[in-house]
Amino acid sequence: MRTKTVVRATSVAAVAAAAVALSACSTGQASTPVAADTDTAAGANASVDAGGELTLDRIEKQFDTWLDTVAQGDPQAINALYREDAVLLPTLWAGVFDSPDERLAYFTDFVSKKPTGAIDESVPQLLSPTSGSLSGLYTFTMGESGQNVPARFTFVFELEDDGDVVIVDHHSSKLPD
């Protein structure tokens, strides 16, 4: 369950620098705090705003769609939320997965554990009119064992020409002990 959070909307002029910062795992970008109510209902494909740009709300709804799809247990449906060349650094396996087949193998194993996820804290950011990210902490409860797996995450989303929002980069790792 989300509560009111502070989000940082990055200016469009900083998009190139933000991309470099993301790839270098650096956070040197100046940003402006904006209060936002991040309580959103899960929904499949919220509409694009009137200007055809990605919104903070849309980013959060797409993430909720991802969580719901994981809970449904269909690895192909999860994989369909990713752009074909998206990169996945998964929570439970080592490796860099940048093809649909690699991601599908991981998701097939992951959903066999019957995970359900809950967001503990999240911060959406707009990186450009058509790209954004959501970073934070979530906890997966593995239905088979009841084990809780707290993890940190970053998802990068992109608005495609057809209006769909897809995942282009996803990093998730267990929290350090």
Coordinates of C-alpha atoms in Angstrom, one line a residue:
M1 CA 0.0 0.0 0.0
R2 CA 1.4 3.4 -1.0
T3 CA 1.1 6.5 1.1
K4 CA 1.8 10.1 0.2
T5 CA 5.4 10.4 -1.0
V6 CA 7.7 13.1 -2.3
V7 CA 8.6 12.6 -5.9
R8 CA 11.3 14.3 -7.9
A9 CA 10.3 15.4 -11.4
T10 CA 13.4 15.8 -13.5
S11 CA 13.4 18.5 -16.2
V12 CA 13.3 17.5 -19.8
A13 CA 16.7 19.3 -20.4
A14 CA 18.3 16.8 -18.0
V15 CA 17.2 13.7 -19.9
A16 CA 20.6 12.9 -21.4
A17 CA 22.4 13.5 -18.1
A18 CA 19.8 11.3 -16.3
A19 CA 20.4 8.5 -18.8
V20 CA 24.1 8.7 -18.1
A21 CA 23.5 8.8 -14.4
L22 CA 21.2 5.8 -14.5
S23 CA 23.7 3.8 -16.4
A24 CA 26.5 4.8 -14.0
C25 CA 24.2 4.2 -10.9
S26 CA 24.9 7.9 -9.9
T27 CA 22.4 10.3 -8.5
G28 CA 24.0 13.6 -9.3
Q29 CA 20.9 15.1 -11.0
A30 CA 19.3 18.2 -9.6
S31 CA 15.6 17.7 -9.1
T32 CA 12.6 19.6 -7.8
P33 CA 10.5 18.0 -5.0
V34 CA 6.8 17.8 -5.9
A35 CA 4.2 16.5 -3.5
A36 CA 2.1 13.8 -5.0
D37 CA -0.6 11.4 -3.7
T38 CA 0.6 8.0 -4.9
D39 CA -2.5 6.1 -3.9
T40 CA -3.5 4.4 -7.2
A41 CA -5.7 1.5 -8.0
A42 CA -4.1 -1.3 -10.0
G43 CA -5.1 -1.1 -13.6
A44 CA -4.1 -2.4 -16.9
N45 CA -3.0 0.4 -19.3
A46 CA -4.1 3.7 -17.9
S47 CA -4.7 6.4 -20.6
V48 CA -2.0 8.8 -21.7
D49 CA -2.6 12.4 -20.7
A50 CA -4.0 14.9 -23.3
G51 CA -0.5 15.8 -24.5
G52 CA 0.5 12.2 -25.2
E53 CA 3.2 12.3 -22.5
L54 CA 4.0 9.9 -19.8
T55 CA 2.7 10.9 -16.3
L56 CA 3.8 9.9 -12.8
D57 CA 0.3 8.3 -12.3
R58 CA 0.8 6.3 -15.5
I59 CA 4.2 5.1 -14.3
E60 CA 2.7 3.9 -11.0
K61 CA -0.3 2.2 -12.7
Q62 CA 2.0 0.3 -15.0
F63 CA 4.0 -0.9 -12.0
D64 CA 0.8 -2.0 -10.3
T65 CA 0.0 -3.9 -13.5
W66 CA 3.3 -5.6 -13.3
L67 CA 2.7 -6.6 -9.6
D68 CA -0.8 -7.9 -10.5
T69 CA 0.6 -9.8 -13.4
V70 CA 3.3 -11.4 -11.3
A71 CA 0.6 -12.5 -8.7
Q72 CA -1.4 -14.1 -11.5
G73 CA 1.5 -16.4 -12.2
D74 CA 1.7 -16.2 -16.0
P75 CA 5.3 -15.8 -17.0
Q76 CA 4.4 -15.0 -20.7
A77 CA 2.1 -12.2 -19.6
I78 CA 4.8 -10.7 -17.4
N79 CA 7.3 -10.9 -20.2
A80 CA 4.9 -9.1 -22.5
L81 CA 5.2 -6.0 -20.3
Y82 CA 8.8 -5.6 -21.4
R83 CA 10.2 -4.2 -24.6
E84 CA 11.8 -7.0 -26.6
D85 CA 15.4 -5.7 -25.9
A86 CA 14.7 -4.8 -22.2
V87 CA 17.3 -5.5 -19.6
L88 CA 16.4 -7.5 -16.5
L89 CA 18.7 -7.8 -13.5
P90 CA 16.5 -10.2 -11.4
T91 CA 16.0 -10.5 -7.7
L92 CA 16.7 -14.2 -7.3
W93 CA 19.1 -15.2 -10.1
A94 CA 22.5 -13.9 -11.0
G95 CA 23.0 -12.5 -14.5
V96 CA 22.0 -9.9 -17.0
F97 CA 19.0 -10.9 -19.1
D98 CA 18.4 -8.9 -22.3
S99 CA 16.3 -11.2 -24.4
P100 CA 12.7 -12.4 -24.2
D101 CA 13.8 -16.1 -23.8
E102 CA 16.1 -15.3 -20.9
R103 CA 13.5 -13.2 -19.1
L104 CA 10.9 -15.9 -19.7
A105 CA 13.1 -18.6 -18.1
Y106 CA 13.5 -16.4 -15.0
F107 CA 9.9 -15.5 -14.7
T108 CA 8.8 -19.2 -15.2
D109 CA 11.0 -20.1 -12.2
F110 CA 10.0 -17.0 -10.2
V111 CA 6.2 -17.5 -10.5
S112 CA 6.6 -21.2 -9.6
K113 CA 7.3 -19.9 -6.1
K114 CA 3.9 -18.2 -6.1
P115 CA 5.1 -14.7 -5.2
T116 CA 2.9 -11.7 -4.2
G117 CA 4.5 -8.3 -3.9
A118 CA 3.7 -5.3 -1.8
I119 CA 5.3 -1.9 -2.2
D120 CA 6.9 -0.6 0.9
E121 CA 8.1 2.7 -0.5
S122 CA 8.4 4.1 -4.0
V123 CA 9.5 7.3 -5.9
P124 CA 8.4 7.9 -9.5
Q125 CA 10.4 10.2 -11.7
L126 CA 9.7 11.7 -15.1
L127 CA 12.9 11.5 -17.2
S128 CA 11.4 12.9 -20.4
P129 CA 7.9 13.3 -21.9
T130 CA 8.1 9.6 -22.9
S131 CA 10.2 8.0 -20.2
G132 CA 10.2 7.6 -16.5
S133 CA 11.3 5.4 -13.6
L134 CA 10.0 4.0 -10.4
S135 CA 12.5 3.1 -7.7
G136 CA 11.9 1.9 -4.2
L137 CA 11.5 -1.0 -1.8
Y138 CA 9.1 -3.9 -2.1
T139 CA 8.6 -7.2 -0.3
F140 CA 7.7 -10.4 -2.0
T141 CA 6.0 -13.2 0.0
M142 CA 6.6 -16.6 -1.5
G143 CA 3.3 -18.4 -1.3
E144 CA 4.8 -21.9 -1.3
S145 CA 7.1 -21.3 1.7
G146 CA 5.7 -18.1 3.2
Q147 CA 9.2 -16.6 3.1
N148 CA 9.4 -12.8 2.8
V149 CA 12.0 -11.4 0.4
P150 CA 12.5 -7.7 0.9
A151 CA 14.2 -6.1 -2.1
R152 CA 15.0 -2.8 -3.7
F153 CA 14.1 -2.0 -7.3
T154 CA 14.3 0.4 -10.2
F155 CA 12.1 0.1 -13.3
V156 CA 12.5 2.3 -16.3
F157 CA 9.4 2.7 -18.5
E158 CA 9.0 4.1 -22.0
L159 CA 5.9 5.3 -23.7
E160 CA 5.8 3.8 -27.2
D161 CA 4.4 5.4 -30.3
D162 CA 1.2 3.2 -30.1
G163 CA 0.5 4.5 -26.6
D164 CA 1.6 1.4 -24.7
V165 CA 4.0 1.8 -21.7
V166 CA 6.7 -0.9 -21.6
I167 CA 9.5 -1.8 -19.2
V168 CA 12.9 -1.1 -20.8
D169 CA 15.1 -1.7 -17.7
H170 CA 14.4 -3.5 -14.5
H171 CA 16.8 -4.0 -11.6
S172 CA 15.8 -5.8 -8.4
S173 CA 18.0 -7.1 -5.7
K174 CA 17.5 -8.5 -2.2
L175 CA 18.1 -6.0 0.6
P176 CA 21.5 -6.5 2.3
D177 CA 21.3 -8.1 5.7

